[in-house]
Structures are given as C-alpha cells and as structure tokens.
Tab-separated table of C-alpha atoms in Angstrom:
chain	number	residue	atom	x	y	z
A	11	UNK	CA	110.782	134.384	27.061
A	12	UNK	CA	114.483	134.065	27.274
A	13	UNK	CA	115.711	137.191	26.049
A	14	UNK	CA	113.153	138.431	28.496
A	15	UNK	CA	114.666	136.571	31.167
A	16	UNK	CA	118.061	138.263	30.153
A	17	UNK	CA	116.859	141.744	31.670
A	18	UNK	CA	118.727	143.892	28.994
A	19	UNK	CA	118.517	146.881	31.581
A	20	UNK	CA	119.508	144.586	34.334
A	21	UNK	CA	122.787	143.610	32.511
A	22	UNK	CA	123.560	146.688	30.756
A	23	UNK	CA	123.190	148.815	34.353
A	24	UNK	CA	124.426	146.389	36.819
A	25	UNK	CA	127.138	144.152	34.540
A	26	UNK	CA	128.308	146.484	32.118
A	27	UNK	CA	129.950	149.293	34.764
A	28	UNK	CA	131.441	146.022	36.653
A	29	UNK	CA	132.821	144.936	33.466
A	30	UNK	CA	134.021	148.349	32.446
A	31	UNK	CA	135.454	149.230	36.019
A	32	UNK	CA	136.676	145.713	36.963
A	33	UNK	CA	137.652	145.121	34.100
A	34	UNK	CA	139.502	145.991	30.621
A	35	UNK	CA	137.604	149.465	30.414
A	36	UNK	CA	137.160	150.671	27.301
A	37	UNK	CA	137.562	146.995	25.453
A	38	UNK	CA	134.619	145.586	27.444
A	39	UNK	CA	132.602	145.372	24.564
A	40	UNK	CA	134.332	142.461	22.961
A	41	UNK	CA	134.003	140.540	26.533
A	42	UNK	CA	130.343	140.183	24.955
A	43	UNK	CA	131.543	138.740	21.372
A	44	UNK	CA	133.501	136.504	23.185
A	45	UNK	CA	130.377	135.291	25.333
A	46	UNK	CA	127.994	135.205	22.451
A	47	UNK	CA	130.913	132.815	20.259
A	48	UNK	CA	131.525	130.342	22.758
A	49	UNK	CA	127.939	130.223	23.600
A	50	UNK	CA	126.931	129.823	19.737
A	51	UNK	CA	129.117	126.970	19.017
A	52	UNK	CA	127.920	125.305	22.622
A	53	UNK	CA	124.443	125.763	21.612
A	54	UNK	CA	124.916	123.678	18.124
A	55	UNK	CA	125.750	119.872	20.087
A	56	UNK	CA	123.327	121.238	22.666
A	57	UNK	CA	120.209	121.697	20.255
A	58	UNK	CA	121.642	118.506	18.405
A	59	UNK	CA	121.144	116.530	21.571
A	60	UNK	CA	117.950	118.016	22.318
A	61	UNK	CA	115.353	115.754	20.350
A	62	UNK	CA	117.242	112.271	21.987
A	63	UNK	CA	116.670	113.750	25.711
A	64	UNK	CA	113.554	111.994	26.725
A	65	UNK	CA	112.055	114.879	29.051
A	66	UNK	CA	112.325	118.922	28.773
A	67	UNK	CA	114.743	119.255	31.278
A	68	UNK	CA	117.284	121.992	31.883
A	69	UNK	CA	121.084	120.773	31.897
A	70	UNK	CA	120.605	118.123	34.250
A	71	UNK	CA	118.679	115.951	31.648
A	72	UNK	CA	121.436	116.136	29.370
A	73	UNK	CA	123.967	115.501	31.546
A	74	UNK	CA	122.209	112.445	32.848
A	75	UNK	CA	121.765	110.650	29.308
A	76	UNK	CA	124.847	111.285	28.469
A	77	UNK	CA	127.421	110.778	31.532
A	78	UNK	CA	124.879	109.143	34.265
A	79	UNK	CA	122.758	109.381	37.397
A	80	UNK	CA	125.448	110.904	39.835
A	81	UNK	CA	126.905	113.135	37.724
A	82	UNK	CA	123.237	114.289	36.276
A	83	UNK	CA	122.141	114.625	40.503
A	84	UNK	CA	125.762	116.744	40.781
A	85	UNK	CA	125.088	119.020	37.872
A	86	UNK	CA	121.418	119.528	39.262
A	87	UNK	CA	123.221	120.948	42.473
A	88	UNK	CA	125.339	123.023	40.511
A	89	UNK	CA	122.099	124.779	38.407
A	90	UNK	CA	120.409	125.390	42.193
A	91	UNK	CA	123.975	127.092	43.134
A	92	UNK	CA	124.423	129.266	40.401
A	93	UNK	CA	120.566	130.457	40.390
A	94	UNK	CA	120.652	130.771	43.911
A	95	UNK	CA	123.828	133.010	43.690
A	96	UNK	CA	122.492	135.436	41.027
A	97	UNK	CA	119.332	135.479	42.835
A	98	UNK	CA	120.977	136.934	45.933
A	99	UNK	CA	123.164	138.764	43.652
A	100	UNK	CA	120.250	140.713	41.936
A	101	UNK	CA	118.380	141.115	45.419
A	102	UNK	CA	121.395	143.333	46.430
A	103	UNK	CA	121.485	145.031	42.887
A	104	UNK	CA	117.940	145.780	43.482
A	105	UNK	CA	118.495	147.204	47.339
A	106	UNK	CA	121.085	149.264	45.631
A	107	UNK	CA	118.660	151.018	42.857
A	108	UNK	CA	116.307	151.208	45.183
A	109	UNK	CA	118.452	153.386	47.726
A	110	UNK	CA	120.046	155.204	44.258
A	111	UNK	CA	116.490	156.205	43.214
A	112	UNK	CA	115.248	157.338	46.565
A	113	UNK	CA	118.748	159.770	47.387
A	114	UNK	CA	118.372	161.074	43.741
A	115	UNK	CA	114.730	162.495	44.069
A	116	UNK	CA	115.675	163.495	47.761
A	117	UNK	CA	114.270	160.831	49.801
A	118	UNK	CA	116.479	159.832	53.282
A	119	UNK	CA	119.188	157.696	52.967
A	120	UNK	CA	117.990	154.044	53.973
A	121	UNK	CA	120.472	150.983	54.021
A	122	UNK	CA	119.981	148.826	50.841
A	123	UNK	CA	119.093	145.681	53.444
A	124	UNK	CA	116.002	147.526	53.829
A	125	UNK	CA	114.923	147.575	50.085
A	126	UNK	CA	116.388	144.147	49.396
A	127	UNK	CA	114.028	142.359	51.893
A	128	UNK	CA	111.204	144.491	51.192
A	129	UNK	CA	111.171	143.343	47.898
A	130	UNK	CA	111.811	139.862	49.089
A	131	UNK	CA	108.831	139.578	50.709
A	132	UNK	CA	107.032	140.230	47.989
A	133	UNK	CA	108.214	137.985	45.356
A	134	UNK	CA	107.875	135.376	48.490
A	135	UNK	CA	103.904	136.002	48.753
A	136	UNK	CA	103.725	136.127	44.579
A	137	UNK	CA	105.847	132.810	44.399
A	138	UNK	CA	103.833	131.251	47.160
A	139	UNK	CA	100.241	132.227	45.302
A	140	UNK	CA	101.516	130.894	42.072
A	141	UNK	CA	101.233	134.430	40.663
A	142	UNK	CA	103.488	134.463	37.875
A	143	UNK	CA	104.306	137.733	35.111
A	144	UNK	CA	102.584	137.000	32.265
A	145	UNK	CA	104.107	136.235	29.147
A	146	UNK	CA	102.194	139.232	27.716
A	147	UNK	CA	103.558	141.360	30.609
A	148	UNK	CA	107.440	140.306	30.044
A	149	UNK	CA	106.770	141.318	26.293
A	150	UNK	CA	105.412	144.533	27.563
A	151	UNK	CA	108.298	145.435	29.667
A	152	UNK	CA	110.767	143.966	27.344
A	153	UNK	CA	109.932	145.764	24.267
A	154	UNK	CA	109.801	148.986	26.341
A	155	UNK	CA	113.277	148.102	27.795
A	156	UNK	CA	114.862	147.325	24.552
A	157	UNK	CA	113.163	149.828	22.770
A	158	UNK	CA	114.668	152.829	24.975
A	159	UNK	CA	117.846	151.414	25.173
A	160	UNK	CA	117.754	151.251	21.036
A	161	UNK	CA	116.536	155.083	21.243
A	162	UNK	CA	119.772	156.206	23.318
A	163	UNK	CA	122.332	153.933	21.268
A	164	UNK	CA	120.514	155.739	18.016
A	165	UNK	CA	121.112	159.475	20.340
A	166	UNK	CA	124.765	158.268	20.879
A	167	UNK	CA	125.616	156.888	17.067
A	168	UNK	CA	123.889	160.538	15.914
A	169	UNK	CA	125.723	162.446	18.892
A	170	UNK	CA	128.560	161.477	20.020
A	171	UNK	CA	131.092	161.479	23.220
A	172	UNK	CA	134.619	163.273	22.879
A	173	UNK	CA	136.162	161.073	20.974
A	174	UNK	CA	133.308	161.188	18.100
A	175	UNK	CA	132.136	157.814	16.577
A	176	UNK	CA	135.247	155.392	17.766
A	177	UNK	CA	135.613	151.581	17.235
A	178	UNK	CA	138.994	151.951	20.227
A	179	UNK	CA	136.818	148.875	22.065
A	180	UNK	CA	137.680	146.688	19.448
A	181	UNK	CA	141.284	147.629	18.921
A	182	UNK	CA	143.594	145.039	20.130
A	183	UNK	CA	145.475	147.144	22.483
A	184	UNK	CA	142.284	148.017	23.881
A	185	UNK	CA	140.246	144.806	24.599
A	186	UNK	CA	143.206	143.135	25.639
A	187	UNK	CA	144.602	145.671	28.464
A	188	UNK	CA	143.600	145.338	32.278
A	189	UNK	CA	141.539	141.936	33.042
A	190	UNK	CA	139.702	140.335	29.967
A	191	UNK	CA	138.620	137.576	32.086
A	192	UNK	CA	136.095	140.093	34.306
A	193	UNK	CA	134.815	141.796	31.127
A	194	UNK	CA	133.720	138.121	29.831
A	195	UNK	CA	132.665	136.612	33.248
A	196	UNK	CA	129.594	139.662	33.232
A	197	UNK	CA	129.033	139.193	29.739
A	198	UNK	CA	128.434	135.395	30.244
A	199	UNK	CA	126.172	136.046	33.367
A	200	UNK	CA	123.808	138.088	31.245
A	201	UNK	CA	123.146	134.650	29.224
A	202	UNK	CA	122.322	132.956	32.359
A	203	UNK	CA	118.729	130.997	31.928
A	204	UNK	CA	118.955	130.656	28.127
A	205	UNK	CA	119.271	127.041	27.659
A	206	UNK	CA	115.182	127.367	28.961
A	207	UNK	CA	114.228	127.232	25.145
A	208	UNK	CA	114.833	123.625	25.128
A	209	UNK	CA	112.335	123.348	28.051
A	210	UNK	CA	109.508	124.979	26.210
A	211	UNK	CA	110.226	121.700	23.972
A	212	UNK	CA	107.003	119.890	24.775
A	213	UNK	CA	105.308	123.628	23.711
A	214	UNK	CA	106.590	124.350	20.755
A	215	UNK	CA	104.373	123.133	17.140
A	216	UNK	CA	107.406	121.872	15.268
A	217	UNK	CA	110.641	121.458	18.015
A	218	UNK	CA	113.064	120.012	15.613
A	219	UNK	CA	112.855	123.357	13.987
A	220	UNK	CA	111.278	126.067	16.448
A	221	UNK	CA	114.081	124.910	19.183
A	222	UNK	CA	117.544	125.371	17.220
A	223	UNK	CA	116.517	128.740	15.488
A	224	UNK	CA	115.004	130.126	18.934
A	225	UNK	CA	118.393	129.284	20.604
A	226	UNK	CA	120.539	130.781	18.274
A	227	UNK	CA	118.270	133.840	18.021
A	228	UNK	CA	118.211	133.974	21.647
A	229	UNK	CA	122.480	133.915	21.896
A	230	UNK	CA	122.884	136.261	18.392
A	231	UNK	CA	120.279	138.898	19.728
A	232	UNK	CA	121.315	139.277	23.314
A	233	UNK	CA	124.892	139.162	22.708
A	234	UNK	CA	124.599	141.475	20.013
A	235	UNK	CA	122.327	143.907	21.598
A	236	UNK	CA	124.592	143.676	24.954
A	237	UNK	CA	128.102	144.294	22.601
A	238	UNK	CA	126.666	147.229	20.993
A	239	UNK	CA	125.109	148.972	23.733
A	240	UNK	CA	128.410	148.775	25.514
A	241	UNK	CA	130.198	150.056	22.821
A	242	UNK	CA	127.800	152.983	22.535
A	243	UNK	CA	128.219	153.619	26.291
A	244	UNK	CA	132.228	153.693	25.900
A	245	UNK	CA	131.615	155.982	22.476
A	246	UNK	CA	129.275	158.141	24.594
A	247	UNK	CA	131.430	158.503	27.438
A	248	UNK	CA	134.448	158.364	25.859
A	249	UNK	CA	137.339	155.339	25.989
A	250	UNK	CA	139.294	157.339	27.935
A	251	UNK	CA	137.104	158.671	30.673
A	252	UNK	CA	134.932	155.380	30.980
A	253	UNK	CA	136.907	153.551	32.959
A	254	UNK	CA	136.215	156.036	35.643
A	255	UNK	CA	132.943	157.204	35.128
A	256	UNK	CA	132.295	153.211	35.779
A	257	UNK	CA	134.565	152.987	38.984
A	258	UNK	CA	132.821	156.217	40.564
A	259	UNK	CA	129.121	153.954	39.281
A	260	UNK	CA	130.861	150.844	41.845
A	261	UNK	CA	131.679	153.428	44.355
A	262	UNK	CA	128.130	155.020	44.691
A	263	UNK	CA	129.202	158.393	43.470
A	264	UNK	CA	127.354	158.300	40.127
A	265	UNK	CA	125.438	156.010	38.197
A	266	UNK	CA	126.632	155.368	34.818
A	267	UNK	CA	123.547	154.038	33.213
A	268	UNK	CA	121.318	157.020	34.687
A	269	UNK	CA	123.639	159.901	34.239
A	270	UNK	CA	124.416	159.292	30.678
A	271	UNK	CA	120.816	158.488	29.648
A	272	UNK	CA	120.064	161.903	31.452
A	273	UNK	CA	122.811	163.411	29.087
A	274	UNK	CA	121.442	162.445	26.019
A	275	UNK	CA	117.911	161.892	26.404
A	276	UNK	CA	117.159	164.518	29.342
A	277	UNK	CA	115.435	164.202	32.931
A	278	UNK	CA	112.075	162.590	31.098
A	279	UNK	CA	114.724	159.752	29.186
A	280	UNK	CA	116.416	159.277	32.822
A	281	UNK	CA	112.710	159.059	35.024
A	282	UNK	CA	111.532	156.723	32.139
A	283	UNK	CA	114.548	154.212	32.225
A	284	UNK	CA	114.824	154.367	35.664
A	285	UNK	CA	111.094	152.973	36.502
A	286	UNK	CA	112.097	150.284	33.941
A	287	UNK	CA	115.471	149.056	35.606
A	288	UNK	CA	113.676	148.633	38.858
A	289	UNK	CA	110.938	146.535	37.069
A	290	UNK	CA	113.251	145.051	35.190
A	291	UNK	CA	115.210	143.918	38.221
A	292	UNK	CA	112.271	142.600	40.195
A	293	UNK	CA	110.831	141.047	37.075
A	294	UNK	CA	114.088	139.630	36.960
A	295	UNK	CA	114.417	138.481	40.706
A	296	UNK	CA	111.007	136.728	40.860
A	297	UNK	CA	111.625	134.481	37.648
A	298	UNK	CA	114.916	133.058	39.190
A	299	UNK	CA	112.821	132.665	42.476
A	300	UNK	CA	109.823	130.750	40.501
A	301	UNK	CA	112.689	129.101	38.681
A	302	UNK	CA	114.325	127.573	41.417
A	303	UNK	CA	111.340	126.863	43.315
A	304	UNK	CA	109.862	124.656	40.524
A	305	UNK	CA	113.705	123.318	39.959
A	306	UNK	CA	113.519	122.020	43.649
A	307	UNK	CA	110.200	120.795	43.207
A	308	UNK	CA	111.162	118.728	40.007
A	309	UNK	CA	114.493	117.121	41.793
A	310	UNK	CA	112.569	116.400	44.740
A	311	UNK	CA	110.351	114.297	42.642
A	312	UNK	CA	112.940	112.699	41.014
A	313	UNK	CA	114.169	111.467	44.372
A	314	UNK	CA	116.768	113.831	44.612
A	315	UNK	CA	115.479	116.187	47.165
A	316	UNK	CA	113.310	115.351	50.169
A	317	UNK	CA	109.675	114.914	49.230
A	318	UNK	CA	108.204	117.327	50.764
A	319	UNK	CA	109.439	119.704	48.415
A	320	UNK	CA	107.834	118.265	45.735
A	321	UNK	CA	103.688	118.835	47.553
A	322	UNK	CA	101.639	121.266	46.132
A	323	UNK	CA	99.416	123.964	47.945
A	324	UNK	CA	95.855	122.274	48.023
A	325	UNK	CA	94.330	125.567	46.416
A	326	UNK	CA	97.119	127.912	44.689
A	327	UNK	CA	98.229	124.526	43.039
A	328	UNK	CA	101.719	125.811	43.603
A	329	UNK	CA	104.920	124.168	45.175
A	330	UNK	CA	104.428	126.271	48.008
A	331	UNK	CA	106.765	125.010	50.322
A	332	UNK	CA	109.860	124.545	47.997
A	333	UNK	CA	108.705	128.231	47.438
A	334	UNK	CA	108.730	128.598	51.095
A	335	UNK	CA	112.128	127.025	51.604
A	336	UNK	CA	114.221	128.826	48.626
A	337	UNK	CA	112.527	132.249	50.151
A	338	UNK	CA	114.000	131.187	53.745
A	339	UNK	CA	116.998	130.486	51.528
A	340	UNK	CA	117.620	133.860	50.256
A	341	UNK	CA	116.702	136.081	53.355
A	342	UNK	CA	119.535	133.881	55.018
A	343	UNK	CA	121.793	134.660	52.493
A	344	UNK	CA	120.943	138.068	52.055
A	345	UNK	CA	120.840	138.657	55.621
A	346	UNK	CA	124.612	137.317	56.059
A	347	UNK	CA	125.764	140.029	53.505
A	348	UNK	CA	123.831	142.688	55.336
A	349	UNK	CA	125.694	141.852	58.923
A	350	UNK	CA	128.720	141.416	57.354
A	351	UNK	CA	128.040	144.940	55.947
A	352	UNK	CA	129.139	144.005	52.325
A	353	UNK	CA	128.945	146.336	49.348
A	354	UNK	CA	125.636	145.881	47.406
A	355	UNK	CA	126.819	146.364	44.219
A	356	UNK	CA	130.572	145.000	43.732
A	357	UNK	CA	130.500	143.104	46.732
A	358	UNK	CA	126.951	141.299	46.666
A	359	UNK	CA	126.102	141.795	43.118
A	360	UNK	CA	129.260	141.178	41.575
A	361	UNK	CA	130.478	138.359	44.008
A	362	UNK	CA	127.078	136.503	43.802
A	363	UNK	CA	127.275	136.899	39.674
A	364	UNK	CA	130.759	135.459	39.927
A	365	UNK	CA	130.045	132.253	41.440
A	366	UNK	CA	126.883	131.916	39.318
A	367	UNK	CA	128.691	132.477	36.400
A	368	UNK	CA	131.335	130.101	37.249
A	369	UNK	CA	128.031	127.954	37.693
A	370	UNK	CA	126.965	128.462	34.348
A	371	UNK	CA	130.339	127.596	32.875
A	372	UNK	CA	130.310	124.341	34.581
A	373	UNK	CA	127.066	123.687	33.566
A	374	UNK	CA	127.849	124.168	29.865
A	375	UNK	CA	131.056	122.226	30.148
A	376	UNK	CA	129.834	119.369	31.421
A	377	UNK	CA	126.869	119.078	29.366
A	378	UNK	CA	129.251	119.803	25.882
A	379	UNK	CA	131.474	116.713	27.292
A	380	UNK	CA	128.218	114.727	27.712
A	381	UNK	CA	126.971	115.729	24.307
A	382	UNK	CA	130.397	114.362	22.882
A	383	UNK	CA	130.195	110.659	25.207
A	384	UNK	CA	126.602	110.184	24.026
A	385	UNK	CA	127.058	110.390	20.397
A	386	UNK	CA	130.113	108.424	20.065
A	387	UNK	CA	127.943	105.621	22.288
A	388	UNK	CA	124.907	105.946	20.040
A	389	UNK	CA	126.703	106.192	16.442
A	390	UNK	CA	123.401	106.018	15.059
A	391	UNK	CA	122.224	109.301	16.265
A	392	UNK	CA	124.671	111.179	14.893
A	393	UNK	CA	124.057	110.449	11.657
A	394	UNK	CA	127.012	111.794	9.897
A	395	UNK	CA	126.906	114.805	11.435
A	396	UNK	CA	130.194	115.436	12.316
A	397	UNK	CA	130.579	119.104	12.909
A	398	UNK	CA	127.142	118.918	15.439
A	399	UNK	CA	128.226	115.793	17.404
A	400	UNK	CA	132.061	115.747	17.521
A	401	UNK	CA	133.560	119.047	16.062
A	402	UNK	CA	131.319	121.948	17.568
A	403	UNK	CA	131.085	120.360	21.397
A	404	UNK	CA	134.729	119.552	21.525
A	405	UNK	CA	135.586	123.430	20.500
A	406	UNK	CA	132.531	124.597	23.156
A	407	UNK	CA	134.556	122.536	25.874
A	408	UNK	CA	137.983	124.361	24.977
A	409	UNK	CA	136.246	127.735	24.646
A	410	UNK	CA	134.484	126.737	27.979
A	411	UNK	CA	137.971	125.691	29.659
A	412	UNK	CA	139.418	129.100	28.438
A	413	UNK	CA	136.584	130.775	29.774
A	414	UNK	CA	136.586	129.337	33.369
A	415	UNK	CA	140.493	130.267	33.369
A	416	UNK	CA	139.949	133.451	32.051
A	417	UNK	CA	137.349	133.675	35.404
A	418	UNK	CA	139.107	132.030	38.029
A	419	UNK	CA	142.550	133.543	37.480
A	420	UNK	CA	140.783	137.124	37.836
A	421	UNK	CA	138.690	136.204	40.541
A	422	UNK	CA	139.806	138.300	43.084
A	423	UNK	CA	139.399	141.831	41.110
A	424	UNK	CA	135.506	140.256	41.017
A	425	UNK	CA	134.699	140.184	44.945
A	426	UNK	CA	137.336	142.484	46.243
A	427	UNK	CA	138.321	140.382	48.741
A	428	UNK	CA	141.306	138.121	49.893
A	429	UNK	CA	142.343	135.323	47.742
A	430	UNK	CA	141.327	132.705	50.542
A	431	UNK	CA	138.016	134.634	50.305
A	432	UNK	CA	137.513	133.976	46.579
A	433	UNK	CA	138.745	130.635	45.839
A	434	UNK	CA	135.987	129.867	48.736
A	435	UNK	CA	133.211	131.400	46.420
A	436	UNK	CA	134.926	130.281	43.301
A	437	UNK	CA	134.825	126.642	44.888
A	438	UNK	CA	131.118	126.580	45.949
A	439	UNK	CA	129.824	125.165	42.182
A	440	UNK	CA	132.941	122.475	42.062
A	441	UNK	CA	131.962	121.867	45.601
A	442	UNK	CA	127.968	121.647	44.483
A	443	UNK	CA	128.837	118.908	41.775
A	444	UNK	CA	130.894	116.753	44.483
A	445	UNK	CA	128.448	116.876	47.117
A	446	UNK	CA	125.158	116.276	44.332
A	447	UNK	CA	127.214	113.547	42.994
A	448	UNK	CA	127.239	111.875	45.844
A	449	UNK	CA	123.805	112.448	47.528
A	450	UNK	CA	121.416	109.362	47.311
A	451	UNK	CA	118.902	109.035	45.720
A	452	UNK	CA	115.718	108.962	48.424
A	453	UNK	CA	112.822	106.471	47.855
C-alpha cells in the first residue's frame, strides 16, 4: 500500500526532470541515496516507538506521547499542510499530462486549469461516495507501473546512451555540482505518505514484526527503485545532454519520461506508459484527497477541528463533508494558481512539492526529537537499546537538520520566484506548527 502510494511513474516523470533540471543534473541520482539513508535511520526510533503509541496514528500520535498536546495539535497542522500542498501540486502535474497527451496525439491546445478541475471533480464525487481504489486495483496498477519501468531500465542497461554504461552520477564532481539540495528535496517528496505502515498497525497478524520489516522494505525498495531508474535515465540520455533534455521537459518543449521511453521501447512502450502516468497520477491525487479527508475527520474528533467535520453521510458512511470541505479546499487553491497564470509543472508542481516536502521534513524532525524525550522519560522502554532509542533518532534529527538546510537555502531555484516569494511558501509548515500549537482544543 505504501509503495503504491509512492506513484513510481508519478515521481520518476514529474520529480526526476525537476531534480535533474533544477538541480545537480547528471548527479541527481544520489539525491535519492541520500533520501532513502536519512529516511532508514529515521525509520529505526520511529518503528521502535511504534508498539508504546497507544492508537495507529500518523505523526501526530507520536509527537503527542512524546513532546505533548500542543505540539502533537501543531504537528497535526503541519501533516494537513504538506498533504494539502502535494495534493494541489499533483492536480497541476496532472492538468499538465493531461494537456501533454492531448497536443501529442493532435488534440487542441486546452489550458491545464481545464484538466486539473475536471479531474477534481471527480475524485470530489468518488471521495464523497466513499468509493475508494481497491487494494487489488493499486496492486494492479502498481505492478504494471513498476514492471514497465523495470523493462526500459533492463532496454537502457542492454542499450545504452552516448556515453555507454556510465556510473558519472555517482562521481563526486558530479553529484556535488549545481544545487544538491533540489535533487534531494524531490527525492524526499517521493517518500511522502510512508510512515502509513504504522497505521495499518491494528491490521497487521504479528505488528512487532510485520511493522519494522514493512517500513524498511517500503524506504529500501522505493529509494532504490527511484536511484536506479534515474541513473538509467542519465545513462540513457547521456550525463552530458540530460541536464537539458530535462530543462526543455520544465519548459513544455519535450517530455523526458515519454520521449525516451519512445526511444527505447517504441510508440507501443510510449502509448502504454503514458495511460499509466495519468492513472498513476489520479490514483495518486485521490488517495491524498481520501487521506486528508479522513485526517480532518480524525482531528475533528479529537477536538481539534470543528465537529462537524467529524459527521458521517447517513448512507455512504463516509465523512462527507470534511470530504466536501478539503475538495472546496483544493479548487481554491488550484484556482489561485490558474488566475495567477502560474506554470503547471515547475511553478505549481514543483512549488506545491516544495512546501510539502519541507512539511515532511518537519514532520520527521519533530517526531525523531520526540522519539529521543520519550525514551529517556520512560527508561524502561528502552530496554538497553541504545542504538534504537538514543543513537539512530539523534543522527535522523542531524540528517533531518541537514536536509531542511540543504532545502531552504535552494529554495528559490524550486518555485522560480522572488526570494520574498519563497521564504513565504517555505514558511507556511513553520507557520502551520505555530498556529496548531496554539489552537484550542474545542469541547
């Protein structure tokens, strides 16, 4: 279910030409080690902590038992943020593809508004009935999505670019020219949504074992997969000429995930992974709306939201109106980008994933910090373990801490805009955690 959530074609199409173009080019592979590393040795306290949280909860929970109510409440507005953001984020990525598919097989050119909303409204009436993607369907659509992707990085190993079979990404000189933060900011927002295997707690036959090994999994696999499809795309493409073949991808000139799938696997290989991006992206699109909508629902019934959000439709047994409200959410959002006329791609897609990720990073901070405060107050928890409780958490907050400088100092190359205009999206999560912290709790 998580590395479902990840939509590999989602990431590798939409993230991986930002990361290339925005970023350190050829080297943007290793922006994905880095990713998957910090997020392995966060996930160790975070699994640790797991069987001592008293209720499946996403980061919130944690953050609660471990630091408090108001910083718990503060966290829970910074998860609703960062979802938020990449939802928007995805419904311009989506508007984009849309438009992209439509020009290529000589359909009229239609502003990507157009595409974004109409998709809108239909994850709004699917949220709304309750109709969810089954998890046979997401295993469906994710084998088929990782399965061609594995068929073109086999093409590229067996045929390569220019430059023949080339490890340049993970050269020094390579990985660390242009801006390394950007390359690991997209990695990290491909991850977003996998600390859900400790919600499927309750689910699982035996937790204290099923939990840890699916979370690592979850991080080793996506990561992996993620570095060495990039690296095939750079091998495929060439380190040289990548850098551009991304940029022209971010200017609507080309798009690098089609045109070199049609290089290698022919028309057939391009129509096939084509259809599954754009399921892949609404698949995508309508779990982060049911996510949030069921996050809302849960904090209102907590107290922390208004109570209406936590009712549920008499016959769809849904939370219809938080459903409702995070749909009337969205279209606002979205609708702001459109009349401000802002790129779909860089500037709502990659803007949007920058504040999520920034989001995410937060998230994971804070939680590693309250992983370390709650096992040095309950010394009998911890049993001795000092590399899960102490060790591993206080090396996941300094690889978080790099991380979020790494982001914020190249935060500007991310939206394109001024540097007023970034450290105002840069500051919405920090801003999220203030105001949650100090919202009351309602009776």
């Amino acid at each position: 279910m998580v590395v479902a959530a990840a939509a590999p074609l989602t990431v590798i199409g939409g993230n991986m030409p930002l990361a290339i173009g925005l970023g350190n080019g050829a080297g943007a592979p290793v922006g994905f080690v880095i990713a998957a590393l910090v997020l392995l040795v966060f996930s160790v306290g975070f699994v640790t902590m797991t069987p001592f949280v008293p209720e499946a909860g996403a980061f919130f929970s944690y953050v609660t038992l471990g630091l408090g109510r108001r910083p718990g409440t503060g966290i829970a507005a910074v998860a609703l943020i960062a979802y938020t953001a990449i939802q928007v984020g995805i419904y311009g990525y989506i508007g984009w593809a849309i438009g992209d598919t439509v020009r290529f097989y000589g359909g009229p050119e239609v502003p990507w508004p157009v595409y974004a909303f109409g998709t809108l409204a239909i994850v709004a009436l699917l949220g709304y009935r309750h109709i969810d993607l089954s998890a046979k369907v997401l295993g469906v659509a994710l084998a088929l999505e990782i399965g061609i992707v594995v068929v073109l990085d086999l093409v590229i190993v067996a045929d390569p670019g220019p430059a023949g079979l080339t490890l340049t990404s993970f050269a020094p000189q390579t990985f660390t020219q242009g801006a390394v933060g950007i390359a690991v900011l997209f990695a990290l927002t491909g991850f977003i949504g996998f600390e859900a295997t400790a919600v499927f707690r309750d689910e699982a036959r035996d937790p204290e074992r099923t939990i840890p090994r699916a979370t690592y999994a979850a991080v080793l696999i996506i990561g992996g997969f993620y570095a060495l499809t990039c690296w095939a795309f750079v091998v495929a493409i060439g380190p040289d000429q990548v850098t551009e073949v991304a940029q022209r991808t971010l200017d609507g000139e080309g798009n690098m995930l089609l045109d070199t799938t049609d290089g290698k696997l022919g028309r057939i290989g391009r129509d096939i992974v084509n259809v599954l991006l754009l399921t892949s992206l609404f698949a995508c699109v309508l779990s982060f709306h049911n996510v949030i909508a069921r996050y809302q629902f849960a904090l209102a019934g907590k107290g922390l939201l208004p109570r209406r959000l936590a009712g549920v439709h008499d016959r769809h047994r849904s939370p219809a109106f938080s459903s409702i409200v995070q749909t009337i959410t969205a279209a606002v959002i979205v609708g702001v980008l459109a009349v401000l006329g802002v790129d779909p791609l860089v500037g709502v897609f990659g803007s949007m994933a920058g504040v999520a990720t920034v989001g995410m990073v937060l998230l994971m901070l804070t939680t590693s910090v309250a992983v370390l405060v709650y096992f040095a107050r309950h010394r009998e928890h911890a049993g001795g373990r000092l590399w899960q409780t102490r060790i591993a958490p206080a090396l996941a907050c300094a690889g978080l801490v790099a991380s979020m400088w790494l982001v914020l100092s190249n935060f500007t190359l991310v939206t394109g805009g001024s540097v007023t205009l970034s450290a105002v999206l840069a500051a919405i999560p920090f801003a999220g955690l203030l105001l949650g912290a100090l919202v009351p709790r309602r009776g």
